[in-house]
């Protein structure tokens, strides 16, 4: 892949050329419902297959429409996709949030099992929880305060 001729090919699904910021920015359009129709979001709000064994990855996954699904700490479905070596991108429509993790080396784990990604995801949701708690204290349970990128 580290060949300029290969990098010119228009194959974004498997070339892996980009960075976490670009990946998150693209997926943030999905998270904020700015890219697809409402019918799309109705279709992808939950997986088609739950706890199905993926014989390639060797573990159970929740899947649908080309996405892998997990739940955030509040039990709401998020969709995204992991990549070879530990890369991962998630879309959390409930919080209008997208985030991505890419790395230079290969991790022996995949998806949420990559320790670095798991820690970053945990800290991100800690921050969201703090923002939502702060917003609730100020505005009450109607949660009308808009925070930077997060509609609380």
C-alpha angles and dihedrals in degrees: 000000000000092000123106092222091055092046091058091063114102098237106123093162094069111011096079094208110154141056138263093261093054092045092050093045092054092047092045087069087061093045092053092044093241099124110046139037125268087250088061092054092047089053097048100038091105136015125269092216122039125196093351118161112248103208093197096053094033098229140081118272141179110233144172140154093000095310134109114225132212133164124246119229090276093057095254119139119251125185133205140112138262123218139208113296099016106307114147141175126188135191117203104186092179090066097029087240137139125180136175139195125200128171139193096227134049119262118208091223128066137222115339090358092074101104096216092050092045092053093047092049091049092051092046091055090045087059092048090050090051092049092048092047091050092048091050091051091053102039105021126237095319088081096209099151112111113216128193104295094338123090101211 
